[in-house]
Amino acid sequence: MTATLVDDPEYPPIDYFRGWPPIEVRTDVEWHYLACLTIAESGIFDGDVDAMALALKSSAAREQAYRDEIVAGWAAIETEAHAMNDAIDIGEAST
């Protein structure tokens, strides 16, 4: 996600996840195919494909939730920083 959470033209967008791989967004058929491929590559040919597909989908969902928490934290920090800066600008707070 590349964005500045608080709209301010003075500051460039921030890439909060620079260098992180993208989260996989797939259809159920694609998750099933990936599960089949993962099991086949593991050498365990009687693996539970449905369980593997669910595990892969769940992992992607947990990663998305984790990133959402990070973005929410940065949004709170940016909002507070901008509020403090505005207060300083109008003389309500001391430096």
mmCIF file as gemmi writes it, N, C-alpha and C atoms, coordinates in Angstrom:
data_model
loop_
_atom_site.group_PDB
_atom_site.id
_atom_site.type_symbol
_atom_site.label_atom_id
_atom_site.label_alt_id
_atom_site.label_comp_id
_atom_site.label_asym_id
_atom_site.label_entity_id
_atom_site.label_seq_id
_atom_site.pdbx_PDB_ins_code
_atom_site.Cartn_x
_atom_site.Cartn_y
_atom_site.Cartn_z
_atom_site.occupancy
_atom_site.B_iso_or_equiv
_atom_site.pdbx_formal_charge
_atom_site.auth_seq_id
_atom_site.auth_asym_id
_atom_site.pdbx_PDB_model_num
ATOM 1 N N . MET Axp A 1 ? 0.851 -1.17 0 1 0 ? 1 A 1
ATOM 2 C CA . MET Axp A 1 ? 0 0 0 1 0 ? 1 A 1
ATOM 3 C C . MET Axp A 1 ? 0.887 1.22 0 1 0 ? 1 A 1
ATOM 4 N N . THR Axp A 2 ? 0.757 2.037 -1.016 1 0 ? 2 A 1
ATOM 5 C CA . THR Axp A 2 ? 1.491 3.278 -1.104 1 0 ? 2 A 1
ATOM 6 C C . THR Axp A 2 ? 0.489 4.406 -0.977 1 0 ? 2 A 1
ATOM 7 N N . ALA Axp A 3 ? 0.544 5.121 0.121 1 0 ? 3 A 1
ATOM 8 C CA . ALA Axp A 3 ? -0.393 6.221 0.328 1 0 ? 3 A 1
ATOM 9 C C . ALA Axp A 3 ? 0.013 7.005 1.559 1 0 ? 3 A 1
ATOM 10 N N . THR Axp A 4 ? -0.422 8.253 1.581 1 0 ? 4 A 1
ATOM 11 C CA . THR Axp A 4 ? -0.366 9.012 2.806 1 0 ? 4 A 1
ATOM 12 C C . THR Axp A 4 ? -1.771 8.946 3.355 1 0 ? 4 A 1
ATOM 13 N N . LEU Axp A 5 ? -1.915 8.481 4.569 1 0 ? 5 A 1
ATOM 14 C CA . LEU Axp A 5 ? -3.234 8.231 5.115 1 0 ? 5 A 1
ATOM 15 C C . LEU Axp A 5 ? -3.974 9.524 5.427 1 0 ? 5 A 1
ATOM 16 N N . VAL Axp A 6 ? -3.26 10.56 5.84 1 0 ? 6 A 1
ATOM 17 C CA . VAL Axp A 6 ? -3.861 11.855 6.074 1 0 ? 6 A 1
ATOM 18 C C . VAL Axp A 6 ? -3.572 12.681 4.832 1 0 ? 6 A 1
ATOM 19 N N . ASP Axp A 7 ? -4.617 13.196 4.209 1 0 ? 7 A 1
ATOM 20 C CA . ASP Axp A 7 ? -4.459 13.911 2.945 1 0 ? 7 A 1
ATOM 21 C C . ASP Axp A 7 ? -3.707 15.218 3.169 1 0 ? 7 A 1
ATOM 22 N N . ASP Axp A 8 ? -2.469 15.272 2.726 1 0 ? 8 A 1
ATOM 23 C CA . ASP Axp A 8 ? -1.645 16.465 2.871 1 0 ? 8 A 1
ATOM 24 C C . ASP Axp A 8 ? -0.717 16.531 1.659 1 0 ? 8 A 1
ATOM 25 N N . PRO Axp A 9 ? -0.916 17.545 0.802 1 0 ? 9 A 1
ATOM 26 C CA . PRO Axp A 9 ? -0.107 17.621 -0.419 1 0 ? 9 A 1
ATOM 27 C C . PRO Axp A 9 ? 1.374 17.896 -0.173 1 0 ? 9 A 1
ATOM 28 N N . GLU Axp A 10 ? 1.75 18.326 1.044 1 0 ? 10 A 1
ATOM 29 C CA . GLU Axp A 10 ? 3.156 18.605 1.338 1 0 ? 10 A 1
ATOM 30 C C . GLU Axp A 10 ? 4.002 17.338 1.428 1 0 ? 10 A 1
ATOM 31 N N . TYR Axp A 11 ? 3.373 16.223 1.746 1 0 ? 11 A 1
ATOM 32 C CA . TYR Axp A 11 ? 4.119 14.999 2.001 1 0 ? 11 A 1
ATOM 33 C C . TYR Axp A 11 ? 3.862 13.965 0.906 1 0 ? 11 A 1
ATOM 34 N N . PRO Axp A 12 ? 4.906 13.308 0.444 1 0 ? 12 A 1
ATOM 35 C CA . PRO Axp A 12 ? 4.73 12.296 -0.599 1 0 ? 12 A 1
ATOM 36 C C . PRO Axp A 12 ? 4.073 11.041 -0.026 1 0 ? 12 A 1
ATOM 37 N N . PRO Axp A 13 ? 3.513 10.214 -0.892 1 0 ? 13 A 1
ATOM 38 C CA . PRO Axp A 13 ? 2.929 8.947 -0.425 1 0 ? 13 A 1
ATOM 39 C C . PRO Axp A 13 ? 3.992 8.063 0.23 1 0 ? 13 A 1
ATOM 40 N N . ILE Axp A 14 ? 3.578 7.274 1.194 1 0 ? 14 A 1
ATOM 41 C CA . ILE Axp A 14 ? 4.473 6.37 1.912 1 0 ? 14 A 1
ATOM 42 C C . ILE Axp A 14 ? 4.147 4.943 1.51 1 0 ? 14 A 1
ATOM 43 N N . ASP Axp A 15 ? 5.174 4.169 1.211 1 0 ? 15 A 1
ATOM 44 C CA . ASP Axp A 15 ? 4.983 2.746 0.917 1 0 ? 15 A 1
ATOM 45 C C . ASP Axp A 15 ? 5.221 1.995 2.222 1 0 ? 15 A 1
ATOM 46 N N . TYR Axp A 16 ? 4.144 1.642 2.906 1 0 ? 16 A 1
ATOM 47 C CA . TYR Axp A 16 ? 4.25 1.01 4.218 1 0 ? 16 A 1
ATOM 48 C C . TYR Axp A 16 ? 4.802 -0.414 4.149 1 0 ? 16 A 1
ATOM 49 N N . PHE Axp A 17 ? 4.738 -1.019 2.991 1 0 ? 17 A 1
ATOM 50 C CA . PHE Axp A 17 ? 5.158 -2.419 2.873 1 0 ? 17 A 1
ATOM 51 C C . PHE Axp A 17 ? 6.196 -2.59 1.762 1 0 ? 17 A 1
ATOM 52 N N . ARG Axp A 18 ? 7.102 -1.629 1.658 1 0 ? 18 A 1
ATOM 53 C CA . ARG Axp A 18 ? 8.152 -1.715 0.643 1 0 ? 18 A 1
ATOM 54 C C . ARG Axp A 18 ? 8.995 -2.959 0.88 1 0 ? 18 A 1
ATOM 55 N N . GLY Axp A 19 ? 9.16 -3.738 -0.152 1 0 ? 19 A 1
ATOM 56 C CA . GLY Axp A 19 ? 9.96 -4.953 -0.055 1 0 ? 19 A 1
ATOM 57 C C . GLY Axp A 19 ? 9.174 -6.17 0.402 1 0 ? 19 A 1
ATOM 58 N N . TRP Axp A 20 ? 7.932 -5.978 0.834 1 0 ? 20 A 1
ATOM 59 C CA . TRP Axp A 20 ? 7.103 -7.112 1.252 1 0 ? 20 A 1
ATOM 60 C C . TRP Axp A 20 ? 6.444 -7.705 0.005 1 0 ? 20 A 1
ATOM 61 N N . PRO Axp A 21 ? 6.318 -9.005 -0.064 1 0 ? 21 A 1
ATOM 62 C CA . PRO Axp A 21 ? 5.624 -9.592 -1.213 1 0 ? 21 A 1
ATOM 63 C C . PRO Axp A 21 ? 4.134 -9.265 -1.155 1 0 ? 21 A 1
ATOM 64 N N . PRO Axp A 22 ? 3.492 -9.178 -2.312 1 0 ? 22 A 1
ATOM 65 C CA . PRO Axp A 22 ? 2.058 -8.899 -2.3 1 0 ? 22 A 1
ATOM 66 C C . PRO Axp A 22 ? 1.279 -10.071 -1.711 1 0 ? 22 A 1
ATOM 67 N N . ILE Axp A 23 ? 0.11 -9.776 -1.177 1 0 ? 23 A 1
ATOM 68 C CA . ILE Axp A 23 ? -0.753 -10.827 -0.643 1 0 ? 23 A 1
ATOM 69 C C . ILE Axp A 23 ? -1.471 -11.476 -1.818 1 0 ? 23 A 1
ATOM 70 N N . GLU Axp A 24 ? -1.501 -12.781 -1.799 1 0 ? 24 A 1
ATOM 71 C CA . GLU Axp A 24 ? -2.122 -13.504 -2.899 1 0 ? 24 A 1
ATOM 72 C C . GLU Axp A 24 ? -3.637 -13.391 -2.827 1 0 ? 24 A 1
ATOM 73 N N . VAL Axp A 25 ? -4.223 -12.964 -3.923 1 0 ? 25 A 1
ATOM 74 C CA . VAL Axp A 25 ? -5.674 -12.913 -4.06 1 0 ? 25 A 1
ATOM 75 C C . VAL Axp A 25 ? -6.024 -13.887 -5.17 1 0 ? 25 A 1
ATOM 76 N N . ARG Axp A 26 ? -6.724 -14.937 -4.817 1 0 ? 26 A 1
ATOM 77 C CA . ARG Axp A 26 ? -7.035 -15.999 -5.769 1 0 ? 26 A 1
ATOM 78 C C . ARG Axp A 26 ? -8.488 -16.422 -5.636 1 0 ? 26 A 1
ATOM 79 N N . THR Axp A 27 ? -8.975 -17.05 -6.69 1 0 ? 27 A 1
ATOM 80 C CA . THR Axp A 27 ? -10.308 -17.66 -6.641 1 0 ? 27 A 1
ATOM 81 C C . THR Axp A 27 ? -10.189 -19.003 -5.927 1 0 ? 27 A 1
ATOM 82 N N . ASP Axp A 28 ? -11.333 -19.587 -5.573 1 0 ? 28 A 1
ATOM 83 C CA . ASP Axp A 28 ? -11.316 -20.896 -4.922 1 0 ? 28 A 1
ATOM 84 C C . ASP Axp A 28 ? -10.659 -21.952 -5.806 1 0 ? 28 A 1
ATOM 85 N N . VAL Axp A 29 ? -10.897 -21.855 -7.102 1 0 ? 29 A 1
ATOM 86 C CA . VAL Axp A 29 ? -10.284 -22.814 -8.034 1 0 ? 29 A 1
ATOM 87 C C . VAL Axp A 29 ? -8.766 -22.657 -8.03 1 0 ? 29 A 1
ATOM 88 N N . GLU Axp A 30 ? -8.29 -21.416 -8.003 1 0 ? 30 A 1
ATOM 89 C CA . GLU Axp A 30 ? -6.844 -21.178 -7.982 1 0 ? 30 A 1
ATOM 90 C C . GLU Axp A 30 ? -6.225 -21.654 -6.671 1 0 ? 30 A 1
ATOM 91 N N . TRP Axp A 31 ? -6.927 -21.449 -5.532 1 0 ? 31 A 1
ATOM 92 C CA . TRP Axp A 31 ? -6.419 -21.957 -4.259 1 0 ? 31 A 1
ATOM 93 C C . TRP Axp A 31 ? -6.357 -23.481 -4.29 1 0 ? 31 A 1
ATOM 94 N N . HIS Axp A 32 ? -7.359 -24.118 -4.875 1 0 ? 32 A 1
ATOM 95 C CA . HIS Axp A 32 ? -7.381 -25.577 -4.974 1 0 ? 32 A 1
ATOM 96 C C . HIS Axp A 32 ? -6.19 -26.063 -5.815 1 0 ? 32 A 1
ATOM 97 N N . TYR Axp A 33 ? -5.965 -25.395 -6.944 1 0 ? 33 A 1
ATOM 98 C CA . TYR Axp A 33 ? -4.838 -25.776 -7.803 1 0 ? 33 A 1
ATOM 99 C C . TYR Axp A 33 ? -3.51 -25.598 -7.062 1 0 ? 33 A 1
ATOM 100 N N . LEU Axp A 34 ? -3.365 -24.472 -6.344 1 0 ? 34 A 1
ATOM 101 C CA . LEU Axp A 34 ? -2.127 -24.249 -5.589 1 0 ? 34 A 1
ATOM 102 C C . LEU Axp A 34 ? -1.945 -25.307 -4.508 1 0 ? 34 A 1
ATOM 103 N N . ALA Axp A 35 ? -3.034 -25.701 -3.858 1 0 ? 35 A 1
ATOM 104 C CA . ALA Axp A 35 ? -2.963 -26.751 -2.837 1 0 ? 35 A 1
ATOM 105 C C . ALA Axp A 35 ? -2.521 -28.07 -3.463 1 0 ? 35 A 1
ATOM 106 N N . CYS Axp A 36 ? -3.084 -28.398 -4.618 1 0 ? 36 A 1
ATOM 107 C CA . CYS Axp A 36 ? -2.668 -29.63 -5.323 1 0 ? 36 A 1
ATOM 108 C C . CYS Axp A 36 ? -1.185 -29.579 -5.663 1 0 ? 36 A 1
ATOM 109 N N . LEU Axp A 37 ? -0.744 -28.449 -6.163 1 0 ? 37 A 1
ATOM 110 C CA . LEU Axp A 37 ? 0.662 -28.288 -6.535 1 0 ? 37 A 1
ATOM 111 C C . LEU Axp A 37 ? 1.57 -28.393 -5.314 1 0 ? 37 A 1
ATOM 112 N N . THR Axp A 38 ? 1.178 -27.767 -4.22 1 0 ? 38 A 1
ATOM 113 C CA . THR Axp A 38 ? 1.97 -27.796 -2.991 1 0 ? 38 A 1
ATOM 114 C C . THR Axp A 38 ? 2.099 -29.227 -2.469 1 0 ? 38 A 1
ATOM 115 N N . ILE Axp A 39 ? 0.995 -29.946 -2.467 1 0 ? 39 A 1
ATOM 116 C CA . ILE Axp A 39 ? 1.025 -31.337 -1.995 1 0 ? 39 A 1
ATOM 117 C C . ILE Axp A 39 ? 1.86 -32.2 -2.921 1 0 ? 39 A 1
ATOM 118 N N . ALA Axp A 40 ? 1.705 -32.007 -4.223 1 0 ? 40 A 1
ATOM 119 C CA . ALA Axp A 40 ? 2.478 -32.804 -5.184 1 0 ? 40 A 1
ATOM 120 C C . ALA Axp A 40 ? 3.972 -32.556 -5.021 1 0 ? 40 A 1
ATOM 121 N N . GLU Axp A 41 ? 4.352 -31.306 -4.809 1 0 ? 41 A 1
ATOM 122 C CA . GLU Axp A 41 ? 5.768 -30.981 -4.647 1 0 ? 41 A 1
ATOM 123 C C . GLU Axp A 41 ? 6.329 -31.469 -3.32 1 0 ? 41 A 1
ATOM 124 N N . SER Axp A 42 ? 5.44 -31.706 -2.347 1 0 ? 42 A 1
ATOM 125 C CA . SER Axp A 42 ? 5.903 -32.153 -1.035 1 0 ? 42 A 1
ATOM 126 C C . SER Axp A 42 ? 6.298 -33.624 -1.041 1 0 ? 42 A 1
ATOM 127 N N . GLY Axp A 43 ? 5.795 -34.348 -2.009 1 0 ? 43 A 1
ATOM 128 C CA . GLY Axp A 43 ? 6.08 -35.778 -2.058 1 0 ? 43 A 1
ATOM 129 C C . GLY Axp A 43 ? 5.092 -36.619 -1.278 1 0 ? 43 A 1
ATOM 130 N N . ILE Axp A 44 ? 4.108 -35.991 -0.665 1 0 ? 44 A 1
ATOM 131 C CA . ILE Axp A 44 ? 3.065 -36.716 0.068 1 0 ? 44 A 1
ATOM 132 C C . ILE Axp A 44 ? 1.838 -36.731 -0.831 1 0 ? 44 A 1
ATOM 133 N N . PHE Axp A 45 ? 1.645 -37.819 -1.528 1 0 ? 45 A 1
ATOM 134 C CA . PHE Axp A 45 ? 0.638 -37.853 -2.574 1 0 ? 45 A 1
ATOM 135 C C . PHE Axp A 45 ? -0.776 -38.101 -2.064 1 0 ? 45 A 1
ATOM 136 N N . ASP Axp A 46 ? -0.936 -38.408 -0.789 1 0 ? 46 A 1
ATOM 137 C CA . ASP Axp A 46 ? -2.284 -38.614 -0.268 1 0 ? 46 A 1
ATOM 138 C C . ASP Axp A 46 ? -2.679 -37.47 0.671 1 0 ? 46 A 1
ATOM 139 N N . GLY Axp A 47 ? -2.129 -36.274 0.437 1 0 ? 47 A 1
ATOM 140 C CA . GLY Axp A 47 ? -2.439 -35.131 1.281 1 0 ? 47 A 1
ATOM 141 C C . GLY Axp A 47 ? -3.866 -34.649 1.082 1 0 ? 47 A 1
ATOM 142 N N . ASP Axp A 48 ? -4.397 -33.992 2.068 1 0 ? 48 A 1
ATOM 143 C CA . ASP Axp A 48 ? -5.759 -33.463 2.034 1 0 ? 48 A 1
ATOM 144 C C . ASP Axp A 48 ? -5.751 -32.122 1.305 1 0 ? 48 A 1
ATOM 145 N N . VAL Axp A 49 ? -6.218 -32.125 0.075 1 0 ? 49 A 1
ATOM 146 C CA . VAL Axp A 49 ? -6.177 -30.931 -0.763 1 0 ? 49 A 1
ATOM 147 C C . VAL Axp A 49 ? -7.066 -29.83 -0.184 1 0 ? 49 A 1
ATOM 148 N N . ASP Axp A 50 ? -8.25 -30.188 0.282 1 0 ? 50 A 1
ATOM 149 C CA . ASP Axp A 50 ? -9.153 -29.18 0.833 1 0 ? 50 A 1
ATOM 150 C C . ASP Axp A 50 ? -8.561 -28.512 2.075 1 0 ? 50 A 1
ATOM 151 N N . ALA Axp A 51 ? -7.937 -29.291 2.917 1 0 ? 51 A 1
ATOM 152 C CA . ALA Axp A 51 ? -7.306 -28.731 4.118 1 0 ? 51 A 1
ATOM 153 C C . ALA Axp A 51 ? -6.147 -27.816 3.74 1 0 ? 51 A 1
ATOM 154 N N . MET Axp A 52 ? -5.369 -28.215 2.744 1 0 ? 52 A 1
ATOM 155 C CA . MET Axp A 52 ? -4.248 -27.383 2.307 1 0 ? 52 A 1
ATOM 156 C C . MET Axp A 52 ? -4.76 -26.089 1.687 1 0 ? 52 A 1
ATOM 157 N N . ALA Axp A 53 ? -5.808 -26.155 0.887 1 0 ? 53 A 1
ATOM 158 C CA . ALA Axp A 53 ? -6.379 -24.948 0.278 1 0 ? 53 A 1
ATOM 159 C C . ALA Axp A 53 ? -6.88 -24.001 1.365 1 0 ? 53 A 1
ATOM 160 N N . LEU Axp A 54 ? -7.553 -24.548 2.367 1 0 ? 54 A 1
ATOM 161 C CA . LEU Axp A 54 ? -8.043 -23.731 3.474 1 0 ? 54 A 1
ATOM 162 C C . LEU Axp A 54 ? -6.886 -23.094 4.238 1 0 ? 54 A 1
ATOM 163 N N . ALA Axp A 55 ? -5.829 -23.846 4.457 1 0 ? 55 A 1
ATOM 164 C CA . ALA Axp A 55 ? -4.661 -23.309 5.163 1 0 ? 55 A 1
ATOM 165 C C . ALA Axp A 55 ? -4.013 -22.172 4.375 1 0 ? 55 A 1
ATOM 166 N N . LEU Axp A 56 ? -3.907 -22.327 3.08 1 0 ? 56 A 1
ATOM 167 C CA . LEU Axp A 56 ? -3.306 -21.279 2.247 1 0 ? 56 A 1
ATOM 168 C C . LEU Axp A 56 ? -4.177 -20.027 2.24 1 0 ? 56 A 1
ATOM 169 N N . LYS Axp A 57 ? -5.491 -20.196 2.092 1 0 ? 57 A 1
ATOM 170 C CA . LYS Axp A 57 ? -6.409 -19.059 2.112 1 0 ? 57 A 1
ATOM 171 C C . LYS Axp A 57 ? -6.389 -18.365 3.471 1 0 ? 57 A 1
ATOM 172 N N . SER Axp A 58 ? -6.354 -19.15 4.536 1 0 ? 58 A 1
ATOM 173 C CA . SER Axp A 58 ? -6.337 -18.582 5.89 1 0 ? 58 A 1
ATOM 174 C C . SER Axp A 58 ? -5.058 -17.796 6.137 1 0 ? 58 A 1
ATOM 175 N N . SER Axp A 59 ? -3.959 -18.299 5.638 1 0 ? 59 A 1
ATOM 176 C CA . SER Axp A 59 ? -2.689 -17.61 5.796 1 0 ? 59 A 1
ATOM 177 C C . SER Axp A 59 ? -2.723 -16.245 5.102 1 0 ? 59 A 1
ATOM 178 N N . ALA Axp A 60 ? -3.275 -16.204 3.904 1 0 ? 60 A 1
ATOM 179 C CA . ALA Axp A 60 ? -3.384 -14.937 3.179 1 0 ? 60 A 1
ATOM 180 C C . ALA Axp A 60 ? -4.311 -13.969 3.923 1 0 ? 60 A 1
ATOM 181 N N . ALA Axp A 61 ? -5.399 -14.488 4.487 1 0 ? 61 A 1
ATOM 182 C CA . ALA Axp A 61 ? -6.337 -13.645 5.237 1 0 ? 61 A 1
ATOM 183 C C . ALA Axp A 61 ? -5.682 -13.085 6.503 1 0 ? 61 A 1
ATOM 184 N N . ARG Axp A 62 ? -4.891 -13.911 7.201 1 0 ? 62 A 1
ATOM 185 C CA . ARG Axp A 62 ? -4.187 -13.434 8.402 1 0 ? 62 A 1
ATOM 186 C C . ARG Axp A 62 ? -3.173 -12.356 8.032 1 0 ? 62 A 1
ATOM 187 N N . GLU Axp A 63 ? -2.481 -12.543 6.936 1 0 ? 63 A 1
ATOM 188 C CA . GLU Axp A 63 ? -1.509 -11.546 6.49 1 0 ? 63 A 1
ATOM 189 C C . GLU Axp A 63 ? -2.207 -10.224 6.17 1 0 ? 63 A 1
ATOM 190 N N . GLN Axp A 64 ? -3.371 -10.29 5.52 1 0 ? 64 A 1
ATOM 191 C CA . GLN Axp A 64 ? -4.106 -9.071 5.206 1 0 ? 64 A 1
ATOM 192 C C . GLN Axp A 64 ? -4.56 -8.374 6.483 1 0 ? 64 A 1
ATOM 193 N N . ALA Axp A 65 ? -5.045 -9.135 7.459 1 0 ? 65 A 1
ATOM 194 C CA . ALA Axp A 65 ? -5.484 -8.554 8.734 1 0 ? 65 A 1
ATOM 195 C C . ALA Axp A 65 ? -4.308 -7.886 9.45 1 0 ? 65 A 1
ATOM 196 N N . TYR Axp A 66 ? -3.136 -8.526 9.411 1 0 ? 66 A 1
ATOM 197 C CA . TYR Axp A 66 ? -1.936 -7.969 10.03 1 0 ? 66 A 1
ATOM 198 C C . TYR Axp A 66 ? -1.56 -6.644 9.361 1 0 ? 66 A 1
ATOM 199 N N . ARG Axp A 67 ? -1.602 -6.612 8.037 1 0 ? 67 A 1
ATOM 200 C CA . ARG Axp A 67 ? -1.272 -5.373 7.327 1 0 ? 67 A 1
ATOM 201 C C . ARG Axp A 67 ? -2.31 -4.285 7.601 1 0 ? 67 A 1
ATOM 202 N N . ASP Axp A 68 ? -3.565 -4.661 7.734 1 0 ? 68 A 1
ATOM 203 C CA . ASP Axp A 68 ? -4.612 -3.689 8.064 1 0 ? 68 A 1
ATOM 204 C C . ASP Axp A 68 ? -4.343 -3.055 9.426 1 0 ? 68 A 1
ATOM 205 N N . GLU Axp A 69 ? -3.878 -3.856 10.391 1 0 ? 69 A 1
ATOM 206 C CA . GLU Axp A 69 ? -3.528 -3.327 11.717 1 0 ? 69 A 1
ATOM 207 C C . GLU Axp A 69 ? -2.369 -2.333 11.621 1 0 ? 69 A 1
ATOM 208 N N . ILE Axp A 70 ? -1.397 -2.652 10.817 1 0 ? 70 A 1
ATOM 209 C CA . ILE Axp A 70 ? -0.241 -1.763 10.647 1 0 ? 70 A 1
ATOM 210 C C . ILE Axp A 70 ? -0.689 -0.435 10.052 1 0 ? 70 A 1
ATOM 211 N N . VAL Axp A 71 ? -1.515 -0.493 9.016 1 0 ? 71 A 1
ATOM 212 C CA . VAL Axp A 71 ? -2.001 0.731 8.376 1 0 ? 71 A 1
ATOM 213 C C . VAL Axp A 71 ? -2.84 1.55 9.347 1 0 ? 71 A 1
ATOM 214 N N . ALA Axp A 72 ? -3.682 0.898 10.144 1 0 ? 72 A 1
ATOM 215 C CA . ALA Axp A 72 ? -4.491 1.618 11.129 1 0 ? 72 A 1
ATOM 216 C C . ALA Axp A 72 ? -3.6 2.309 12.164 1 0 ? 72 A 1
ATOM 217 N N . GLY Axp A 73 ? -2.531 1.648 12.573 1 0 ? 73 A 1
ATOM 218 C CA . GLY Axp A 73 ? -1.594 2.255 13.521 1 0 ? 73 A 1
ATOM 219 C C . GLY Axp A 73 ? -0.91 3.47 12.937 1 0 ? 73 A 1
ATOM 220 N N . TRP Axp A 74 ? -0.462 3.361 11.693 1 0 ? 74 A 1
ATOM 221 C CA . TRP Axp A 74 ? 0.17 4.507 11.048 1 0 ? 74 A 1
ATOM 222 C C . TRP Axp A 74 ? -0.832 5.633 10.822 1 0 ? 74 A 1
ATOM 223 N N . ALA Axp A 75 ? -2.079 5.301 10.532 1 0 ? 75 A 1
ATOM 224 C CA . ALA Axp A 75 ? -3.104 6.332 10.354 1 0 ? 75 A 1
ATOM 225 C C . ALA Axp A 75 ? -3.292 7.12 11.65 1 0 ? 75 A 1
ATOM 226 N N . ALA Axp A 76 ? -3.319 6.42 12.774 1 0 ? 76 A 1
ATOM 227 C CA . ALA Axp A 76 ? -3.467 7.085 14.066 1 0 ? 76 A 1
ATOM 228 C C . ALA Axp A 76 ? -2.273 7.987 14.35 1 0 ? 76 A 1
ATOM 229 N N . ILE Axp A 77 ? -1.079 7.506 14.053 1 0 ? 77 A 1
ATOM 230 C CA . ILE Axp A 77 ? 0.134 8.307 14.27 1 0 ? 77 A 1
ATOM 231 C C . ILE Axp A 77 ? 0.121 9.547 13.386 1 0 ? 77 A 1
ATOM 232 N N . GLU Axp A 78 ? -0.221 9.374 12.114 1 0 ? 78 A 1
ATOM 233 C CA . GLU Axp A 78 ? -0.253 10.516 11.198 1 0 ? 78 A 1
ATOM 234 C C . GLU Axp A 78 ? -1.309 11.531 11.616 1 0 ? 78 A 1
ATOM 235 N N . THR Axp A 79 ? -2.477 11.056 12.012 1 0 ? 79 A 1
ATOM 236 C CA . THR Axp A 79 ? -3.548 11.955 12.438 1 0 ? 79 A 1
ATOM 237 C C . THR Axp A 79 ? -3.124 12.761 13.648 1 0 ? 79 A 1
ATOM 238 N N . GLU Axp A 80 ? -2.521 12.104 14.62 1 0 ? 80 A 1
ATOM 239 C CA . GLU Axp A 80 ? -2.058 12.798 15.817 1 0 ? 80 A 1
ATOM 240 C C . GLU Axp A 80 ? -0.947 13.797 15.487 1 0 ? 80 A 1
ATOM 241 N N . ALA Axp A 81 ? -0.036 13.398 14.638 1 0 ? 81 A 1
ATOM 242 C CA . ALA Axp A 81 ? 1.062 14.294 14.266 1 0 ? 81 A 1
ATOM 243 C C . ALA Axp A 81 ? 0.543 15.528 13.537 1 0 ? 81 A 1
ATOM 244 N N . HIS Axp A 82 ? -0.398 15.333 12.635 1 0 ? 82 A 1
ATOM 245 C CA . HIS Axp A 82 ? -0.951 16.489 11.924 1 0 ? 82 A 1
ATOM 246 C C . HIS Axp A 82 ? -1.732 17.395 12.87 1 0 ? 82 A 1
ATOM 247 N N . ALA Axp A 83 ? -2.464 16.82 13.81 1 0 ? 83 A 1
ATOM 248 C CA . ALA Axp A 83 ? -3.21 17.618 14.784 1 0 ? 83 A 1
ATOM 249 C C . ALA Axp A 83 ? -2.253 18.423 15.655 1 0 ? 83 A 1
ATOM 250 N N . MET Axp A 84 ? -1.158 17.802 16.094 1 0 ? 84 A 1
ATOM 251 C CA . MET Axp A 84 ? -0.167 18.513 16.907 1 0 ? 84 A 1
ATOM 252 C C . MET Axp A 84 ? 0.486 19.629 16.1 1 0 ? 84 A 1
ATOM 253 N N . ASN Axp A 85 ? 0.795 19.357 14.853 1 0 ? 85 A 1
ATOM 254 C CA . ASN Axp A 85 ? 1.413 20.363 13.991 1 0 ? 85 A 1
ATOM 255 C C . ASN Axp A 85 ? 0.463 21.536 13.776 1 0 ? 85 A 1
ATOM 256 N N . ASP Axp A 86 ? -0.811 21.247 13.553 1 0 ? 86 A 1
ATOM 257 C CA . ASP Axp A 86 ? -1.799 22.317 13.379 1 0 ? 86 A 1
ATOM 258 C C . ASP Axp A 86 ? -1.928 23.148 14.65 1 0 ? 86 A 1
ATOM 259 N N . ALA Axp A 87 ? -1.907 22.488 15.818 1 0 ? 87 A 1
ATOM 260 C CA . ALA Axp A 87 ? -1.993 23.193 17.083 1 0 ? 87 A 1
ATOM 261 C C . ALA Axp A 87 ? -0.796 24.116 17.286 1 0 ? 87 A 1
ATOM 262 N N . ILE Axp A 88 ? 0.374 23.642 16.918 1 0 ? 88 A 1
ATOM 263 C CA . ILE Axp A 88 ? 1.585 24.461 17.018 1 0 ? 88 A 1
ATOM 264 C C . ILE Axp A 88 ? 1.488 25.656 16.083 1 0 ? 88 A 1
ATOM 265 N N . ASP Axp A 89 ? 0.978 25.416 14.88 1 0 ? 89 A 1
ATOM 266 C CA . ASP Axp A 89 ? 0.852 26.5 13.901 1 0 ? 89 A 1
ATOM 267 C C . ASP Axp A 89 ? -0.056 27.621 14.388 1 0 ? 89 A 1
ATOM 268 N N . ILE Axp A 90 ? -1.093 27.282 15.118 1 0 ? 90 A 1
ATOM 269 C CA . ILE Axp A 90 ? -2.009 28.34 15.581 1 0 ? 90 A 1
ATOM 270 C C . ILE Axp A 90 ? -1.687 28.783 17.008 1 0 ? 90 A 1
ATOM 271 N N . GLY Axp A 91 ? -0.626 28.241 17.579 1 0 ? 91 A 1
ATOM 272 C CA . GLY Axp A 91 ? -0.136 28.687 18.875 1 0 ? 91 A 1
ATOM 273 C C . GLY Axp A 91 ? -0.842 28.077 20.084 1 0 ? 91 A 1
ATOM 274 N N . GLU Axp A 92 ? -1.546 26.996 19.92 1 0 ? 92 A 1
ATOM 275 C CA . GLU Axp A 92 ? -2.223 26.365 21.047 1 0 ? 92 A 1
ATOM 276 C C . GLU Axp A 92 ? -1.305 25.468 21.862 1 0 ? 92 A 1
ATOM 277 N N . ALA Axp A 93 ? -0.194 25.077 21.309 1 0 ? 93 A 1
ATOM 278 C CA . ALA Axp A 93 ? 0.718 24.193 22.029 1 0 ? 93 A 1
ATOM 279 C C . ALA Axp A 93 ? 2.103 24.813 22.03 1 0 ? 93 A 1
ATOM 280 N N . SER Axp A 94 ? 2.862 24.499 23.039 1 0 ? 94 A 1
ATOM 281 C CA . SER Axp A 94 ? 4.224 25.011 23.101 1 0 ? 94 A 1
ATOM 282 C C . SER Axp A 94 ? 5.167 23.994 22.475 1 0 ? 94 A 1
ATOM 283 N N . THR Axp A 95 ? 6.276 24.466 21.966 1 0 ? 95 A 1
ATOM 284 C CA . THR Axp A 95 ? 7.245 23.566 21.32 1 0 ? 95 A 1
ATOM 285 C C . THR Axp A 95 ? 8.248 23.03 22.278 1 0 ? 95 A 1
